[in-house]
Tab-separated table of N, CA, C and O in Angstrom:
chain	number	residue	atom	x	y	z
A	132	VAL	N	0.858	-1.188	0.000
A	132	VAL	CA	0.000	0.000	0.000
A	132	VAL	C	0.895	1.239	0.000
A	132	VAL	O	1.790	1.367	0.834
A	133	GLN	N	0.647	2.149	-0.928
A	133	GLN	CA	1.395	3.408	-0.996
A	133	GLN	C	0.419	4.572	-0.829
A	133	GLN	O	-0.678	4.550	-1.378
A	134	LEU	N	0.851	5.549	-0.081
A	134	LEU	CA	0.016	6.716	0.201
A	134	LEU	C	0.724	7.970	-0.274
A	134	LEU	O	1.923	8.138	-0.015
A	135	GLN	N	0.000	8.856	-0.904
A	135	GLN	CA	0.560	10.107	-1.416
A	135	GLN	C	-0.313	11.250	-0.943
A	135	GLN	O	-1.435	11.412	-1.419
A	136	ALA	N	0.220	12.036	-0.011
A	136	ALA	CA	-0.511	13.188	0.509
A	136	ALA	C	-0.190	14.429	-0.293
A	136	ALA	O	0.946	14.627	-0.743
A	137	SER	N	-1.177	15.285	-0.461
A	137	SER	CA	-0.974	16.535	-1.192
A	137	SER	C	-1.984	17.564	-0.716
A	137	SER	O	-2.913	17.255	0.031
A	138	GLY	N	-1.786	18.803	-1.176
A	138	GLY	CA	-2.734	19.862	-0.873
A	138	GLY	C	-2.284	20.860	0.168
A	138	GLY	O	-2.987	21.834	0.432
A	139	GLY	N	-1.131	20.633	0.772
A	139	GLY	CA	-0.639	21.581	1.753
A	139	GLY	C	-0.196	22.881	1.115
A	139	GLY	O	-0.109	22.997	-0.105
A	140	GLY	N	0.058	23.872	1.969
A	140	GLY	CA	0.509	25.160	1.472
A	140	GLY	C	0.395	26.211	2.539
A	140	GLY	O	0.176	25.920	3.713
A	141	LEU	N	0.530	27.450	2.103
A	141	LEU	CA	0.438	28.602	2.999
A	141	LEU	C	-0.979	29.167	2.948
A	141	LEU	O	-1.514	29.416	1.858
A	142	VAL	N	-1.569	29.364	4.113
A	142	VAL	CA	-2.916	29.916	4.186
A	142	VAL	C	-2.971	30.906	5.340
A	142	VAL	O	-2.276	30.744	6.347
A	143	GLN	N	-3.796	31.914	5.208
A	143	GLN	CA	-3.942	32.912	6.263
A	143	GLN	C	-4.844	32.380	7.374
A	143	GLN	O	-5.700	31.529	7.141
A	144	PRO	N	-4.658	32.879	8.578
A	144	PRO	CA	-5.560	32.485	9.675
A	144	PRO	C	-7.011	32.730	9.280
A	144	PRO	O	-7.349	33.761	8.692
A	145	GLY	N	-7.853	31.759	9.613
A	145	GLY	CA	-9.259	31.826	9.232
A	145	GLY	C	-9.563	31.205	7.884
A	145	GLY	O	-10.734	31.031	7.536
A	146	GLY	N	-8.522	30.870	7.151
A	146	GLY	CA	-8.710	30.301	5.830
A	146	GLY	C	-8.958	28.805	5.859
A	146	GLY	O	-9.073	28.190	6.934
A	147	SER	N	-9.041	28.224	4.669
A	147	SER	CA	-9.343	26.790	4.526
A	147	SER	C	-8.354	26.125	3.583
A	147	SER	O	-7.774	26.771	2.701
A	148	LEU	N	-8.187	24.840	3.798
A	148	LEU	CA	-7.400	23.997	2.898
A	148	LEU	C	-8.037	22.628	2.854
A	148	LEU	O	-8.642	22.190	3.848
A	149	LYS	N	-7.863	21.946	1.737
A	149	LYS	CA	-8.345	20.572	1.621
A	149	LYS	C	-7.172	19.694	1.224
A	149	LYS	O	-6.598	19.865	0.152
A	150	LEU	N	-6.814	18.790	2.095
A	150	LEU	CA	-5.740	17.842	1.831
A	150	LEU	C	-6.302	16.585	1.180
A	150	LEU	O	-7.440	16.196	1.454
A	151	SER	N	-5.478	15.975	0.351
A	151	SER	CA	-5.856	14.723	-0.296
A	151	SER	C	-4.817	13.661	-0.008
A	151	SER	O	-3.620	13.962	0.125
A	152	CYS	N	-5.259	12.434	0.069
A	152	CYS	CA	-4.365	11.291	0.235
A	152	CYS	C	-4.801	10.226	-0.763
A	152	CYS	O	-5.871	9.628	-0.608
A	153	THR	N	-3.976	10.020	-1.767
A	153	THR	CA	-4.286	9.026	-2.786
A	153	THR	C	-3.651	7.703	-2.403
A	153	THR	O	-2.468	7.649	-2.056
A	154	VAL	N	-4.443	6.660	-2.471
A	154	VAL	CA	-4.014	5.332	-2.028
A	154	VAL	C	-3.833	4.430	-3.237
A	154	VAL	O	-4.706	4.355	-4.106
A	155	SER	N	-2.701	3.764	-3.304
A	155	SER	CA	-2.471	2.783	-4.359
A	155	SER	C	-2.060	1.456	-3.728
A	155	SER	O	-1.570	1.419	-2.602
A	156	GLY	N	-2.257	0.388	-4.470
A	156	GLY	CA	-2.004	-0.930	-3.912
A	156	GLY	C	-3.283	-1.484	-3.307
A	156	GLY	O	-4.328	-0.837	-3.312
A	157	HIS	N	-3.205	-2.653	-2.777
A	157	HIS	CA	-4.401	-3.324	-2.281
A	157	HIS	C	-4.864	-2.779	-0.937
A	157	HIS	O	-4.086	-2.713	0.012
A	158	THR	N	-6.100	-2.343	-0.883
A	158	THR	CA	-6.711	-1.970	0.381
A	158	THR	C	-8.057	-2.670	0.474
A	158	THR	O	-8.885	-2.539	-0.414
A	159	GLY	N	-8.261	-3.388	1.541
A	159	GLY	CA	-9.509	-4.100	1.718
A	159	GLY	C	-10.534	-3.275	2.444
A	159	GLY	O	-10.267	-2.164	2.903
A	160	SER	N	-11.718	-3.823	2.543
A	160	SER	CA	-12.814	-3.106	3.183
A	160	SER	C	-12.574	-2.911	4.673
A	160	SER	O	-13.235	-2.098	5.309
A	161	ASP	N	-11.610	-3.628	5.253
A	161	ASP	CA	-11.352	-3.499	6.684
A	161	ASP	C	-10.287	-2.452	7.003
A	161	ASP	O	-9.845	-2.331	8.133
A	162	TYR	N	-9.887	-1.682	5.988
A	162	TYR	CA	-8.877	-0.665	6.227
A	162	TYR	C	-9.476	0.578	6.883
A	162	TYR	O	-10.648	0.918	6.680
A	163	VAL	N	-8.637	1.235	7.648
A	163	VAL	CA	-8.942	2.531	8.254
A	163	VAL	C	-7.898	3.523	7.756
A	163	VAL	O	-6.702	3.217	7.747
A	164	MET	N	-8.347	4.689	7.338
A	164	MET	CA	-7.444	5.732	6.865
A	164	MET	C	-7.411	6.852	7.896
A	164	MET	O	-8.462	7.311	8.345
A	165	GLY	N	-6.209	7.265	8.255
A	165	GLY	CA	-6.079	8.292	9.273
A	165	GLY	C	-5.253	9.470	8.812
A	165	GLY	O	-4.443	9.365	7.883
A	166	TRP	N	-5.492	10.602	9.445
A	166	TRP	CA	-4.664	11.791	9.275
A	166	TRP	C	-4.031	12.114	10.624
A	166	TRP	O	-4.715	12.136	11.654
A	167	PHE	N	-2.744	12.363	10.586
A	167	PHE	CA	-1.994	12.794	11.758
A	167	PHE	C	-1.237	14.064	11.386
A	167	PHE	O	-1.069	14.367	10.205
A	168	ARG	N	-0.767	14.784	12.380
A	168	ARG	CA	0.044	15.966	12.094
A	168	ARG	C	1.147	16.096	13.129
A	168	ARG	O	1.014	15.619	14.269
A	169	GLN	N	2.221	16.747	12.712
A	169	GLN	CA	3.338	16.988	13.615
A	169	GLN	C	3.818	18.417	13.439
A	169	GLN	O	4.305	18.791	12.362
A	170	ALA	N	3.647	19.198	14.487
A	170	ALA	CA	4.103	20.575	14.491
A	170	ALA	C	5.576	20.626	14.894
A	170	ALA	O	6.072	19.709	15.552
A	171	PRO	N	6.273	21.686	14.523
A	171	PRO	CA	7.691	21.802	14.875
A	171	PRO	C	7.922	21.666	16.378
A	171	PRO	O	7.266	22.343	17.170
A	172	GLY	N	8.808	20.766	16.754
A	172	GLY	CA	9.146	20.599	18.154
A	172	GLY	C	8.120	19.848	18.981
A	172	GLY	O	8.251	19.759	20.201
A	173	LYS	N	7.097	19.302	18.326
A	173	LYS	CA	6.050	18.595	19.057
A	173	LYS	C	5.914	17.162	18.561
A	173	LYS	O	6.386	16.818	17.487
A	174	GLU	N	5.252	16.345	19.343
A	174	GLU	CA	5.000	14.975	18.950
A	174	GLU	C	3.870	14.927	17.921
A	174	GLU	O	3.036	15.831	17.842
A	175	ARG	N	3.880	13.855	17.163
A	175	ARG	CA	2.814	13.678	16.180
A	175	ARG	C	1.496	13.425	16.905
A	175	ARG	O	1.462	12.688	17.898
A	176	GLU	N	0.421	14.028	16.401
A	176	GLU	CA	-0.871	13.882	17.045
A	176	GLU	C	-1.935	13.452	16.037
A	176	GLU	O	-1.851	13.742	14.849
A	177	PHE	N	-2.935	12.792	16.559
A	177	PHE	CA	-4.034	12.292	15.756
A	177	PHE	C	-4.973	13.422	15.369
A	177	PHE	O	-5.323	14.271	16.206
A	178	VAL	N	-5.393	13.419	14.101
A	178	VAL	CA	-6.327	14.424	13.616
A	178	VAL	C	-7.705	13.802	13.373
A	178	VAL	O	-8.707	14.252	13.917
A	179	ALA	N	-7.748	12.774	12.537
A	179	ALA	CA	-9.033	12.162	12.191
A	179	ALA	C	-8.785	10.826	11.516
A	179	ALA	O	-7.693	10.561	11.010
A	180	ALA	N	-9.820	9.984	11.515
A	180	ALA	CA	-9.738	8.691	10.837
A	180	ALA	C	-11.115	8.318	10.316
A	180	ALA	O	-12.145	8.758	10.850
A	181	ILE	N	-11.102	7.489	9.270
A	181	ILE	CA	-12.354	7.061	8.653
A	181	ILE	C	-12.206	5.635	8.153
A	181	ILE	O	-11.130	5.235	7.702
A	182	ARG	N	-13.269	4.871	8.259
A	182	ARG	CA	-13.259	3.506	7.745
A	182	ARG	C	-13.381	3.529	6.227
A	182	ARG	O	-14.182	4.301	5.684
A	183	TRP	N	-12.590	2.677	5.555
A	183	TRP	CA	-12.655	2.632	4.109
A	183	TRP	C	-14.025	2.132	3.652
A	183	TRP	O	-14.543	2.591	2.651
A	184	SER	N	-14.587	1.240	4.411
A	184	SER	CA	-15.920	0.723	4.101
A	184	SER	C	-16.883	1.165	5.184
A	184	SER	O	-16.638	0.967	6.361
A	185	GLY	N	-17.961	1.799	4.780
A	185	GLY	CA	-18.942	2.233	5.765
A	185	GLY	C	-18.825	3.699	6.119
A	185	GLY	O	-19.825	4.375	6.324
A	186	GLY	N	-17.608	4.200	6.218
A	186	GLY	CA	-17.411	5.626	6.411
A	186	GLY	C	-17.488	6.143	7.822
A	186	GLY	O	-17.475	7.356	8.039
A	187	GLY	N	-17.567	5.274	8.809
A	187	GLY	CA	-17.563	5.761	10.178
A	187	GLY	C	-16.272	6.498	10.469
A	187	GLY	O	-15.194	6.078	10.050
A	188	SER	N	-16.353	7.627	11.174
A	188	SER	CA	-15.176	8.458	11.390
A	188	SER	C	-15.060	8.897	12.841
A	188	SER	O	-16.017	8.848	13.608
A	189	THR	N	-13.859	9.348	13.170
A	189	THR	CA	-13.601	9.867	14.509
A	189	THR	C	-12.562	10.963	14.403
A	189	THR	O	-11.776	10.993	13.453
A	190	TYR	N	-12.572	11.866	15.376
A	190	TYR	CA	-11.688	13.020	15.354
A	190	TYR	C	-10.939	13.138	16.674
A	190	TYR	O	-11.417	12.715	17.730
A	191	GLY	N	-9.798	13.769	16.593
A	191	GLY	CA	-9.007	13.990	17.790
A	191	GLY	C	-9.206	15.382	18.340
A	191	GLY	O	-9.405	16.334	17.587
A	192	GLY	N	-9.153	15.519	19.652
A	192	GLY	CA	-9.197	16.796	20.328
A	192	GLY	C	-10.319	17.690	19.846
A	192	GLY	O	-11.472	17.293	19.794
A	193	SER	N	-9.942	18.911	19.468
A	193	SER	CA	-10.915	19.917	19.076
A	193	SER	C	-11.077	20.008	17.562
A	193	SER	O	-11.612	20.994	17.051
A	194	LYS	N	-10.647	18.965	16.851
A	194	LYS	CA	-10.671	19.044	15.383
A	194	LYS	C	-12.090	18.986	14.834
A	194	LYS	O	-12.403	19.584	13.804
A	195	LYS	N	-12.947	18.189	15.490
A	195	LYS	CA	-14.306	18.059	14.990
A	195	LYS	C	-15.004	19.397	15.043
A	195	LYS	O	-14.985	20.093	16.036
A	196	GLY	N	-15.639	19.735	13.933
A	196	GLY	CA	-16.277	21.038	13.825
A	196	GLY	C	-15.509	21.948	12.896
A	196	GLY	O	-16.098	22.712	12.154
A	197	ARG	N	-14.172	21.865	12.935
A	197	ARG	CA	-13.366	22.643	12.004
A	197	ARG	C	-12.820	21.755	10.891
A	197	ARG	O	-12.626	22.220	9.772
A	198	PHE	N	-12.542	20.497	11.209
A	198	PHE	CA	-11.972	19.563	10.239
A	198	PHE	C	-13.018	18.501	9.881
A	198	PHE	O	-13.779	18.048	10.741
A	199	THR	N	-13.010	18.086	8.623
A	199	THR	CA	-13.906	17.031	8.172
A	199	THR	C	-13.123	16.040	7.323
A	199	THR	O	-12.490	16.435	6.344
A	200	ILE	N	-13.186	14.772	7.713
A	200	ILE	CA	-12.544	13.723	6.923
A	200	ILE	C	-13.604	13.065	6.055
A	200	ILE	O	-14.743	12.868	6.481
A	201	SER	N	-13.220	12.761	4.813
A	201	SER	CA	-14.146	12.117	3.891
A	201	SER	C	-13.340	11.256	2.927
A	201	SER	O	-12.106	11.265	2.946
A	202	LYS	N	-14.040	10.527	2.075
A	202	LYS	CA	-13.341	9.641	1.149
A	202	LYS	C	-14.121	9.500	-0.127
A	202	LYS	O	-15.331	9.721	-0.167
A	203	ASN	N	-13.417	9.127	-1.172
A	203	ASN	CA	-14.021	8.793	-2.448
A	203	ASN	C	-13.428	7.453	-2.848
A	203	ASN	O	-12.289	7.382	-3.319
A	204	ASN	N	-14.190	6.397	-2.616
A	204	ASN	CA	-13.674	5.054	-2.880
A	204	ASN	C	-13.326	4.863	-4.355
A	204	ASN	O	-12.349	4.191	-4.683
A	205	ALA	N	-14.116	5.458	-5.232
A	205	ALA	CA	-13.875	5.289	-6.662
A	205	ALA	C	-12.546	5.897	-7.075
A	205	ALA	O	-11.897	5.429	-8.017
A	206	LYS	N	-12.132	6.945	-6.368
A	206	LYS	CA	-10.864	7.611	-6.681
A	206	LYS	C	-9.746	7.155	-5.754
A	206	LYS	O	-8.628	7.678	-5.835
A	207	ASN	N	-10.053	6.230	-4.844
A	207	ASN	CA	-9.047	5.760	-3.876
A	207	ASN	C	-8.386	6.934	-3.150
A	207	ASN	O	-7.159	6.964	-2.991
A	208	THR	N	-9.202	7.868	-2.735
A	208	THR	CA	-8.675	9.091	-2.137
A	208	THR	C	-9.416	9.421	-0.848
A	208	THR	O	-10.640	9.289	-0.780
A	209	VAL	N	-8.653	9.830	0.133
A	209	VAL	CA	-9.195	10.308	1.402
A	209	VAL	C	-8.871	11.799	1.495
A	209	VAL	O	-7.785	12.231	1.107
A	210	TYR	N	-9.811	12.561	2.042
A	210	TYR	CA	-9.651	14.009	2.111
A	210	TYR	C	-9.706	14.481	3.571
A	210	TYR	O	-10.303	13.849	4.428
A	211	LEU	N	-9.085	15.637	3.781
A	211	LEU	CA	-9.218	16.325	5.055
A	211	LEU	C	-9.510	17.787	4.753
A	211	LEU	O	-8.622	18.522	4.307
A	212	GLN	N	-10.758	18.175	4.954
A	212	GLN	CA	-11.166	19.565	4.773
A	212	GLN	C	-10.907	20.299	6.084
A	212	GLN	O	-11.419	19.902	7.133
A	213	MET	N	-10.123	21.355	6.012
A	213	MET	CA	-9.770	22.120	7.208
A	213	MET	C	-10.266	23.553	7.064
A	213	MET	O	-9.880	24.249	6.119
A	214	ASN	N	-11.110	23.977	7.975
A	214	ASN	CA	-11.679	25.319	7.955
A	214	ASN	C	-11.250	26.087	9.207
A	214	ASN	O	-10.802	25.499	10.191
A	215	SER	N	-11.431	27.392	9.142
A	215	SER	CA	-11.099	28.265	10.277
A	215	SER	C	-9.715	27.956	10.831
A	215	SER	O	-9.528	27.799	12.041
A	216	LEU	N	-8.763	27.889	9.947
A	216	LEU	CA	-7.420	27.494	10.352
A	216	LEU	C	-6.769	28.529	11.260
A	216	LEU	O	-6.983	29.743	11.108
A	217	GLU	N	-5.994	28.012	12.200
A	217	GLU	CA	-5.295	28.844	13.182
A	217	GLU	C	-3.801	28.578	13.067
A	217	GLU	O	-3.382	27.559	12.523
A	218	SER	N	-3.020	29.481	13.609
A	218	SER	CA	-1.569	29.308	13.538
A	218	SER	C	-1.132	27.999	14.189
A	218	SER	O	-0.145	27.379	13.767
A	219	GLU	N	-1.894	27.572	15.193
A	219	GLU	CA	-1.568	26.317	15.878
A	219	GLU	C	-1.784	25.086	15.001
A	219	GLU	O	-1.370	23.986	15.366
A	220	ASP	N	-2.432	25.262	13.861
A	220	ASP	CA	-2.640	24.150	12.931
A	220	ASP	C	-1.434	23.951	12.010
A	220	ASP	O	-1.411	23.004	11.221
A	221	THR	N	-0.467	24.841	12.088
A	221	THR	CA	0.741	24.698	11.278
A	221	THR	C	1.469	23.409	11.646
A	221	THR	O	1.799	23.188	12.817
A	222	ALA	N	1.678	22.558	10.646
A	222	ALA	CA	2.288	21.253	10.900
A	222	ALA	C	2.483	20.528	9.572
A	222	ALA	O	1.959	20.950	8.536
A	223	VAL	N	3.233	19.443	9.642
A	223	VAL	CA	3.272	18.496	8.526
A	223	VAL	C	2.138	17.506	8.768
A	223	VAL	O	2.050	16.918	9.851
A	224	TYR	N	1.297	17.349	7.777
A	224	TYR	CA	0.149	16.454	7.881
A	224	TYR	C	0.452	15.154	7.132
A	224	TYR	O	0.876	15.180	5.970
A	225	TYR	N	0.223	14.050	7.814
A	225	TYR	CA	0.494	12.733	7.258
A	225	TYR	C	-0.799	11.926	7.144
A	225	TYR	O	-1.650	11.975	8.034
A	226	CYS	N	-0.927	11.175	6.055
A	226	CYS	CA	-2.000	10.202	6.000
A	226	CYS	C	-1.399	8.823	6.259
A	226	CYS	O	-0.222	8.581	5.988
A	227	ALA	N	-2.230	7.951	6.795
A	227	ALA	CA	-1.763	6.634	7.187
A	227	ALA	C	-2.885	5.627	7.012
A	227	ALA	O	-4.066	6.000	6.987
A	228	ALA	N	-2.511	4.362	6.912
A	228	ALA	CA	-3.493	3.294	6.721
A	228	ALA	C	-3.250	2.165	7.700
A	228	ALA	O	-2.100	1.831	8.010
A	229	ALA	N	-4.328	1.596	8.160
A	229	ALA	CA	-4.257	0.490	9.106
A	229	ALA	C	-5.390	-0.482	8.809
A	229	ALA	O	-6.345	-0.151	8.119
A	230	GLN	N	-5.261	-1.663	9.368
A	230	GLN	CA	-6.307	-2.670	9.194
A	230	GLN	C	-6.980	-2.992	10.506
A	230	GLN	O	-6.351	-2.996	11.561
A	231	ARG	N	-8.282	-3.231	10.404
A	231	ARG	CA	-9.042	-3.827	11.503
A	231	ARG	C	-8.882	-3.077	12.821
A	231	ARG	O	-8.558	-3.662	13.853
A	232	LEU	N	-9.142	-1.784	12.781
A	232	LEU	CA	-9.117	-1.013	14.012
A	232	LEU	C	-10.525	-0.748	14.505
A	232	LEU	O	-11.431	-0.481	13.725
A	233	ILE	N	-10.684	-0.790	15.801
A	233	ILE	CA	-11.945	-0.349	16.377
A	233	ILE	C	-11.793	1.132	16.718
A	233	ILE	O	-10.680	1.661	16.788
A	234	ILE	N	-12.905	1.786	16.931
A	234	ILE	CA	-12.904	3.238	17.128
A	234	ILE	C	-11.897	3.666	18.185
A	234	ILE	O	-11.153	4.634	18.005
A	235	SER	N	-11.852	2.949	19.279
A	235	SER	CA	-11.019	3.366	20.404
A	235	SER	C	-9.526	3.266	20.117
A	235	SER	O	-8.721	3.818	20.873
A	236	THR	N	-9.145	2.589	19.048
A	236	THR	CA	-7.723	2.423	18.735
A	236	THR	C	-7.285	3.246	17.538
A	236	THR	O	-6.103	3.249	17.192
A	237	MET	N	-8.196	3.964	16.917
A	237	MET	CA	-7.867	4.692	15.690
A	237	MET	C	-6.942	5.867	15.931
A	237	MET	O	-6.299	6.342	15.007
A	238	SER	N	-6.875	6.384	17.124
A	238	SER	CA	-6.058	7.560	17.393
A	238	SER	C	-4.602	7.221	17.706
A	238	SER	O	-3.779	8.129	17.838
A	239	ASN	N	-4.284	5.965	17.817
A	239	ASN	CA	-2.930	5.553	18.177
A	239	ASN	C	-2.101	5.336	16.926
A	239	ASN	O	-2.346	4.410	16.147
A	240	GLU	N	-1.084	6.150	16.712
A	240	GLU	CA	-0.293	6.064	15.481
A	240	GLU	C	0.441	4.737	15.359
A	240	GLU	O	0.748	4.300	14.248
A	241	ARG	N	0.689	4.076	16.471
A	241	ARG	CA	1.414	2.807	16.419
A	241	ARG	C	0.594	1.713	15.754
A	241	ARG	O	1.133	0.674	15.365
A	242	ASN	N	-0.705	1.929	15.603
A	242	ASN	CA	-1.564	0.932	14.960
A	242	ASN	C	-1.580	1.053	13.444
A	242	ASN	O	-2.185	0.228	12.773
A	243	TYR	N	-0.926	2.085	12.915
A	243	TYR	CA	-0.945	2.324	11.475
A	243	TYR	C	0.342	1.790	10.848
A	243	TYR	O	1.437	2.156	11.250
A	244	ARG	N	0.170	0.943	9.865
A	244	ARG	CA	1.322	0.282	9.246
A	244	ARG	C	1.883	1.070	8.069
A	244	ARG	O	3.093	1.063	7.834
A	245	PHE	N	1.016	1.743	7.323
A	245	PHE	CA	1.443	2.417	6.101
A	245	PHE	C	1.314	3.932	6.278
A	245	PHE	O	0.310	4.430	6.793
A	246	TRP	N	2.342	4.660	5.790
A	246	TRP	CA	2.377	6.111	5.953
A	246	TRP	C	2.752	6.800	4.652
A	246	TRP	O	3.599	6.303	3.904
A	247	GLY	N	2.137	7.949	4.423
A	247	GLY	CA	2.525	8.795	3.317
A	247	GLY	C	3.678	9.689	3.726
A	247	GLY	O	4.117	9.693	4.884
A	248	GLN	N	4.141	10.507	2.803
A	248	GLN	CA	5.335	11.310	3.029
A	248	GLN	C	5.066	12.603	3.770
A	248	GLN	O	5.998	13.233	4.231
A	249	GLY	N	3.843	13.019	3.895
A	249	GLY	CA	3.524	14.247	4.598
A	249	GLY	C	3.410	15.443	3.669
A	249	GLY	O	4.099	15.526	2.644
A	250	THR	N	2.556	16.367	4.040
A	250	THR	CA	2.402	17.616	3.303
A	250	THR	C	2.345	18.755	4.315
A	250	THR	O	1.665	18.661	5.332
A	251	LEU	N	3.091	19.819	4.041
A	251	LEU	CA	3.235	20.911	4.993
A	251	LEU	C	2.105	21.914	4.866
A	251	LEU	O	1.811	22.407	3.777
A	252	VAL	N	1.488	22.214	6.001
A	252	VAL	CA	0.467	23.257	6.094
A	252	VAL	C	1.021	24.367	6.983
A	252	VAL	O	1.394	24.113	8.134
A	253	THR	N	1.060	25.568	6.446
A	253	THR	CA	1.536	26.716	7.202
A	253	THR	C	0.421	27.746	7.279
A	253	THR	O	-0.081	28.206	6.243
A	254	VAL	N	0.032	28.075	8.500
A	254	VAL	CA	-1.016	29.072	8.707
A	254	VAL	C	-0.358	30.333	9.250
A	254	VAL	O	0.134	30.360	10.384
A	255	SER	N	-0.335	31.354	8.427
A	255	SER	CA	0.367	32.571	8.799
A	255	SER	C	-0.150	33.736	7.971
A	255	SER	O	-0.540	33.564	6.827
A	256	SER	N	-0.124	34.906	8.582
A	256	SER	CA	-0.515	36.106	7.854
A	256	SER	C	0.709	36.768	7.229
A	256	SER	O	0.585	37.783	6.538
């Protein structure tokens, strides 16, 4: 499984960005796709995750309401829509894939076997 994240860039506070993660290789219906981020000098943190089949999703911390994870199975792509961006959202955003996770384990990065290269989001005026 290969993951390719894209869509990062420079955005002003209050602005929006939509990240994409294109998945290639075999992914079964039991896969979970996650987004994580790592800010400079900080540990990587969970942003959101969604089931490849069924679409059930979960969010980390205060992301729900500003961030929305979605997917397009036909395009093998997972998205992260980010609104009302703040300077604290500046980070490298990574997409990741895992198998057979229950909701309570989706936020743990150690459960994800496959990782994309990351895309940088900078929120600054």
